[in-house]
Amino acid sequence: MAPADWDTFYRLTKDNPPWPLLVRAADRAPSKGRALDLGAGAGRDTRYLLEQGFDVTAVDADPGSVALLSAAPQARLRVTQSTFQGFDFAASGPYDLINAQFTLPFVPKDHFATVFTRLKAALVPGGVFAGQFFGVHDQWNTPDSDMTFLTRAEAEDLLSDLETIELSEEDADGQTADGSSKHWHVFHILARRPTAS
């Protein structure tokens, strides 16, 4: 499956359970207040966050995702069509939890640091981030790619002002949502914005 074959991805994932990393993050959020789901796709994580009692802002640049998320309006759900670099993180925040499962690497590298800085600033003190960075060995890291791929040192530098709860590195062959083979190089991250001293 190509990284931008979104219609196929939505069809294959719309009924999937939430990502386990998100479930662990929700348990660590300071309250079931506001949550941001970046790259909400077909809504697997958005649905879970709503079930947990969060007020959710779901963001995706793809109109197909926005149509799926908007099909059954809910009072505690705000759906926004936007790129991450164009999204106003402060508008409906701050957030107790920010979720970005396998989505931040699609931010172009020249925007990545700025987007992640805005993301961190949008967390409440004690707020939790759950998501991934892609590493430089990832199969999608090709000369013509406009995605972002990081070394471990670059990943750790971006996380240096957060309290890291989990940081695991996966560098192994696996599969995409449609079963296609792919080499993944992924940093799985669960981190917290420090509380004021």
Coordinates of C-alpha atoms in Angstrom, one line a residue:
M1 CA 0.0 0.0 0.0
A2 CA 1.4 3.4 -0.9
P3 CA 1.6 6.0 1.9
A4 CA -1.1 8.2 0.4
D5 CA -3.7 5.5 -0.6
W6 CA -6.2 7.0 2.0
D7 CA -9.5 5.5 0.7
T8 CA -8.1 2.0 1.0
F9 CA -6.6 2.8 4.4
Y10 CA -9.9 4.1 5.7
R11 CA -11.8 1.0 4.5
L12 CA -9.3 -1.3 6.1
T13 CA -9.0 0.5 9.5
K14 CA -12.4 2.1 10.2
D15 CA -13.6 -0.6 12.5
N16 CA -10.2 -1.3 14.2
P17 CA -9.8 -0.8 17.9
P18 CA -7.8 2.2 19.2
W19 CA -4.0 2.0 19.1
P20 CA -2.7 0.5 22.4
L21 CA -0.4 3.5 22.8
L22 CA -3.4 5.8 22.9
V23 CA -5.2 3.7 25.4
R24 CA -2.1 4.0 27.7
A25 CA -2.0 7.7 27.1
A26 CA -5.7 8.2 28.0
D27 CA -5.0 6.5 31.3
R28 CA -2.3 9.0 32.0
A29 CA -4.1 12.2 30.9
P30 CA -4.5 14.7 33.8
S31 CA -8.3 14.8 33.1
K32 CA -10.8 13.7 30.5
G33 CA -11.0 17.2 29.2
R34 CA -9.9 18.2 25.7
A35 CA -8.2 15.8 23.3
L36 CA -6.7 16.5 19.9
D37 CA -6.6 13.6 17.3
L38 CA -4.1 14.6 14.6
G39 CA -4.6 12.6 11.3
A40 CA -7.9 11.2 12.5
G41 CA -8.4 9.1 9.4
A42 CA -11.5 6.9 9.6
G43 CA -12.0 7.7 13.3
R44 CA -10.8 4.7 15.2
D45 CA -9.0 6.8 17.9
T46 CA -11.5 9.7 17.8
R47 CA -14.3 7.2 18.6
Y48 CA -12.3 5.9 21.6
L49 CA -11.6 9.3 22.9
L50 CA -15.2 10.3 22.8
E51 CA -16.2 7.0 24.6
Q52 CA -13.7 7.9 27.3
G53 CA -15.4 11.3 27.8
F54 CA -13.1 13.7 26.1
D55 CA -14.2 16.7 24.1
V56 CA -12.3 15.9 20.8
T57 CA -10.9 18.0 18.0
A58 CA -10.3 15.7 15.1
V59 CA -8.0 17.0 12.4
D60 CA -7.2 15.6 8.9
A61 CA -6.2 17.2 5.6
D62 CA -8.0 14.7 3.5
P63 CA -11.7 15.5 2.6
G64 CA -12.5 11.8 2.7
S65 CA -11.6 11.6 6.4
V66 CA -13.5 14.7 7.2
A67 CA -16.6 13.3 5.5
L68 CA -16.4 10.1 7.5
L69 CA -15.8 11.9 10.8
S70 CA -18.7 14.3 10.1
A71 CA -21.2 11.7 9.0
A72 CA -22.6 11.3 12.6
P73 CA -22.3 14.7 14.3
Q74 CA -21.6 14.6 18.0
A75 CA -21.8 17.5 20.5
R76 CA -18.3 16.8 21.9
L77 CA -16.7 16.4 18.5
R78 CA -15.2 19.2 16.4
V79 CA -13.9 18.1 12.9
T80 CA -11.4 20.3 11.1
Q81 CA -9.9 19.8 7.6
S82 CA -6.4 21.1 7.8
T83 CA -2.8 20.2 7.3
F84 CA -0.9 20.1 10.6
Q85 CA 1.3 23.0 9.5
G86 CA -1.8 25.1 8.8
F87 CA -3.7 24.0 11.9
D88 CA -4.2 26.6 14.8
F89 CA -3.3 24.4 17.8
A90 CA -4.2 27.2 20.2
A91 CA -7.8 27.7 18.9
S92 CA -9.5 24.9 20.8
G93 CA -6.8 24.0 23.2
P94 CA -5.0 23.6 25.5
Y95 CA -5.3 19.8 25.4
D96 CA -5.1 17.2 28.1
L97 CA -4.1 14.6 25.4
I98 CA -2.7 15.0 21.9
N99 CA -2.8 11.8 19.8
A100 CA -0.9 11.4 16.5
Q101 CA -0.7 7.8 15.6
F102 CA 1.6 7.3 12.6
T103 CA 0.7 10.8 11.2
L104 CA 3.4 13.3 12.1
P105 CA 5.9 11.8 9.7
F106 CA 3.7 13.1 6.8
V107 CA 4.6 16.7 7.8
P108 CA 7.3 17.9 5.4
K109 CA 10.7 18.1 7.1
D110 CA 11.0 21.9 6.7
H111 CA 7.8 22.3 8.8
F112 CA 8.3 19.4 11.2
A113 CA 10.1 21.2 14.1
T114 CA 7.7 24.1 14.1
V115 CA 4.6 21.9 14.1
F116 CA 6.0 19.8 16.9
T117 CA 6.9 22.9 18.9
R118 CA 3.3 24.2 18.5
L119 CA 2.0 20.7 19.5
K120 CA 4.0 20.7 22.7
A121 CA 2.9 24.2 23.6
A122 CA -0.8 23.2 23.1
L123 CA -0.6 20.6 26.0
V124 CA -1.8 21.6 29.4
P125 CA 0.9 21.2 32.2
G126 CA 0.8 17.4 32.8
G127 CA -0.8 16.8 29.4
V128 CA 0.2 13.7 27.4
F129 CA 1.4 13.2 23.9
A130 CA 1.1 9.8 22.1
G131 CA 2.4 9.2 18.6
Q132 CA 5.3 8.3 16.4
F133 CA 8.3 9.6 14.5
F134 CA 9.7 7.7 11.6
G135 CA 13.4 6.8 11.5
V136 CA 15.9 7.1 8.7
H137 CA 15.9 3.4 7.9
D138 CA 12.1 3.4 7.1
Q139 CA 11.3 2.0 3.6
W140 CA 9.4 5.2 2.7
N141 CA 12.5 7.3 3.2
T142 CA 13.4 7.7 -0.5
P143 CA 15.1 10.7 -2.2
D144 CA 11.8 11.9 -3.7
S145 CA 9.8 11.7 -0.4
D146 CA 8.5 14.9 1.2
M147 CA 7.9 13.1 4.6
T148 CA 10.0 13.5 7.7
F149 CA 12.5 10.9 8.9
L150 CA 14.7 11.4 12.0
T151 CA 17.7 9.9 13.6
R152 CA 17.3 8.8 17.2
A153 CA 19.4 11.8 18.3
E154 CA 17.0 14.1 16.4
A155 CA 14.0 12.4 18.0
E156 CA 15.4 12.7 21.5
D157 CA 16.2 16.4 20.9
L158 CA 12.6 17.1 19.9
L159 CA 11.5 15.4 23.1
S160 CA 14.0 17.0 25.4
D161 CA 11.6 19.5 27.0
L162 CA 9.0 16.8 27.7
E163 CA 9.0 14.0 30.3
T164 CA 9.4 10.8 28.4
I165 CA 7.2 8.0 29.7
E166 CA 7.9 5.6 26.8
L167 CA 10.3 5.8 23.9
S168 CA 10.7 2.5 22.0
E169 CA 12.4 2.0 18.6
E170 CA 11.2 -0.5 16.0
D171 CA 13.5 -1.2 13.1
A172 CA 12.1 -4.3 11.4
D173 CA 10.2 -5.8 8.5
G174 CA 6.4 -5.7 8.8
Q175 CA 3.2 -5.0 7.0
T176 CA 1.0 -2.0 6.1
A177 CA -2.7 -2.0 6.7
D178 CA -3.5 -3.9 3.5
G179 CA -0.9 -6.6 4.2
S180 CA 1.8 -5.3 1.9
S181 CA 5.4 -5.9 3.1
K182 CA 7.3 -2.8 4.4
H183 CA 10.4 -2.1 6.5
W184 CA 9.4 0.1 9.4
H185 CA 11.7 2.3 11.4
V186 CA 9.5 3.9 14.0
F187 CA 10.0 5.7 17.3
H188 CA 6.9 5.1 19.5
I189 CA 6.5 7.9 22.0
L190 CA 4.5 8.5 25.1
A191 CA 5.5 11.8 26.8
R192 CA 4.2 14.4 29.2
R193 CA 4.5 18.2 29.4
P194 CA 6.1 19.0 32.7
T195 CA 3.9 20.5 35.4
A196 CA 4.8 23.9 36.6
S197 CA 7.1 23.8 39.6

